[in-house]
PDB file of C-alpha atoms in Angstrom:
ATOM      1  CA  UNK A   1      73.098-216.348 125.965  1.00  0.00           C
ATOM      2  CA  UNK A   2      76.093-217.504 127.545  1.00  0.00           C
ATOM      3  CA  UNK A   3      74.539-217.090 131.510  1.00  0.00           C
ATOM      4  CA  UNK A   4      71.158-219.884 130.581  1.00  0.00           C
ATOM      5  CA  UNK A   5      74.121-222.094 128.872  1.00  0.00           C
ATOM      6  CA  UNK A   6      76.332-221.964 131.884  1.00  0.00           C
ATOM      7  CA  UNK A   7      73.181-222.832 134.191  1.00  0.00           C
ATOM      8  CA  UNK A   8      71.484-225.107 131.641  1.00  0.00           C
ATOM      9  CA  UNK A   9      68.425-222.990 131.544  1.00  0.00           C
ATOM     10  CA  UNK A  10      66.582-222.796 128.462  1.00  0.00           C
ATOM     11  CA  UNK A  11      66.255-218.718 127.952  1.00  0.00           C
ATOM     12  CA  UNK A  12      62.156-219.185 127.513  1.00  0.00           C
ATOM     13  CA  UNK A  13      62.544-220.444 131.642  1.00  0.00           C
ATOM     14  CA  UNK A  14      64.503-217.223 132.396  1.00  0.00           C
ATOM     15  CA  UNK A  15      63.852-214.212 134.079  1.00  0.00           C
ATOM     16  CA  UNK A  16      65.788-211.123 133.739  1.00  0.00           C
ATOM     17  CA  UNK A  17      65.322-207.958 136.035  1.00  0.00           C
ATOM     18  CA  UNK A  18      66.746-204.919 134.501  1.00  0.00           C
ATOM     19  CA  UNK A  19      67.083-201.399 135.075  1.00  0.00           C
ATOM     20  CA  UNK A  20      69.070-200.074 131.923  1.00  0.00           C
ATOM     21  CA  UNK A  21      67.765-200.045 128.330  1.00  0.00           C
ATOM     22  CA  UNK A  22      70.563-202.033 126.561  1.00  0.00           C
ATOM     23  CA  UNK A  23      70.146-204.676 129.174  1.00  0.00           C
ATOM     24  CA  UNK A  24      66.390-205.026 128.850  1.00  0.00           C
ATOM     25  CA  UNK A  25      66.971-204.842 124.879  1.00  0.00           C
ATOM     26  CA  UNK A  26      69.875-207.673 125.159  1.00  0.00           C
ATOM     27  CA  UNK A  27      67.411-210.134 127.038  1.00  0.00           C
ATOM     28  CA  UNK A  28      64.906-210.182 125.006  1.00  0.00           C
ATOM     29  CA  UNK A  29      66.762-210.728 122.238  1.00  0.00           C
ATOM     30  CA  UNK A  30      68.052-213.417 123.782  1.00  0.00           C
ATOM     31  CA  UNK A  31      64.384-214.741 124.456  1.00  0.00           C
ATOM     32  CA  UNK A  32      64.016-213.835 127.801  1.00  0.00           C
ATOM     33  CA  UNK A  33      61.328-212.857 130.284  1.00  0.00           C
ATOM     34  CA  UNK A  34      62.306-209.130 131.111  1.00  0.00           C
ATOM     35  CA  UNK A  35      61.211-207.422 134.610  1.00  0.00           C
ATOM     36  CA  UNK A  36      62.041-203.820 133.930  1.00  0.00           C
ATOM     37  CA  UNK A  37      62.500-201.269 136.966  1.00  0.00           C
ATOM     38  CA  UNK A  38      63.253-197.960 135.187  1.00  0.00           C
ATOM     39  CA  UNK A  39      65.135-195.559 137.207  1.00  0.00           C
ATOM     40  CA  UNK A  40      62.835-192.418 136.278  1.00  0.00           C
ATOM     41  CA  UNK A  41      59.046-192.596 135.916  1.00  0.00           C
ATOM     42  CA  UNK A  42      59.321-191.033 132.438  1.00  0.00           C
ATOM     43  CA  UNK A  43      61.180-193.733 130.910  1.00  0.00           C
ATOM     44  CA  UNK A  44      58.718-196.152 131.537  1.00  0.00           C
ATOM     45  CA  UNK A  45      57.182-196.068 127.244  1.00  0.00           C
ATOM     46  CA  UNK A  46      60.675-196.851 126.596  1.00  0.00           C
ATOM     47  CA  UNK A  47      60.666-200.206 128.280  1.00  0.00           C
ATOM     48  CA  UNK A  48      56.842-200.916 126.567  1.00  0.00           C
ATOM     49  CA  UNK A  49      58.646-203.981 125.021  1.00  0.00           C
ATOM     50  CA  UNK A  50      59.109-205.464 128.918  1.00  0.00           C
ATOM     51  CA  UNK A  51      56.851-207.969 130.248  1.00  0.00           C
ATOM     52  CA  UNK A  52      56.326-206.164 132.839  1.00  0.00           C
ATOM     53  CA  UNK A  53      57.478-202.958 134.219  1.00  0.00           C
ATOM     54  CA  UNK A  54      57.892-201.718 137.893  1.00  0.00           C
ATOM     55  CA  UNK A  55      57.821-198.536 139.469  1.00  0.00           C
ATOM     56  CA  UNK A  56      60.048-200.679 142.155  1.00  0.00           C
ATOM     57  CA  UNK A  57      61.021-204.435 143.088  1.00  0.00           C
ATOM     58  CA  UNK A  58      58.499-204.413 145.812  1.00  0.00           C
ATOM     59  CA  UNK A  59      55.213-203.961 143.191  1.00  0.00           C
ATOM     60  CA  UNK A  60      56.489-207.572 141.814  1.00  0.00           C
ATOM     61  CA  UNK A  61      53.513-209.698 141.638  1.00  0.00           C
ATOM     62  CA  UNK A  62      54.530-213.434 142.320  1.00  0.00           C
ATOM     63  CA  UNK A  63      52.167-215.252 140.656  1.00  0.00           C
ATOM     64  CA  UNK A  64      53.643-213.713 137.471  1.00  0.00           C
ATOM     65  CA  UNK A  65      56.851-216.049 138.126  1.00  0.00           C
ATOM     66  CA  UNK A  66      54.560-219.138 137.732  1.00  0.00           C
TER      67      UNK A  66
END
């Protein structure tokens, strides 16, 4: 992925936060973490691929990022 090239981050170190399905799709095929925030509470099975899914930003859990 041309974004972890252009910062010399190795995808597997990424983190991706993403609220659309062709995004969330996109980064991990690019082999990276995915944060999904879906807009609607029903398409939350659609994003079952996600690392981790948020009903919003704020739920994050910090220790996940270590």
């Amino acid at each position: 992925m041309r974004f972890c090239e252009y910062f010399n981050v190795l995808p597997e170190n990424a983190l991706a936060f993403e609220d659309s399905l062709n995004g969330a799709i996109a980064a991990k095929a690019a082999k990276i973490h995915v944060v999904t925030v879906p807009e609607r509470e029903e398409e939350r099975a659609r994003f079952e691929f996600s690392d981790m899914v948020l009903k919003s930003l704020s739920d994050l859990d910090l220790d996940f990022l270590s």
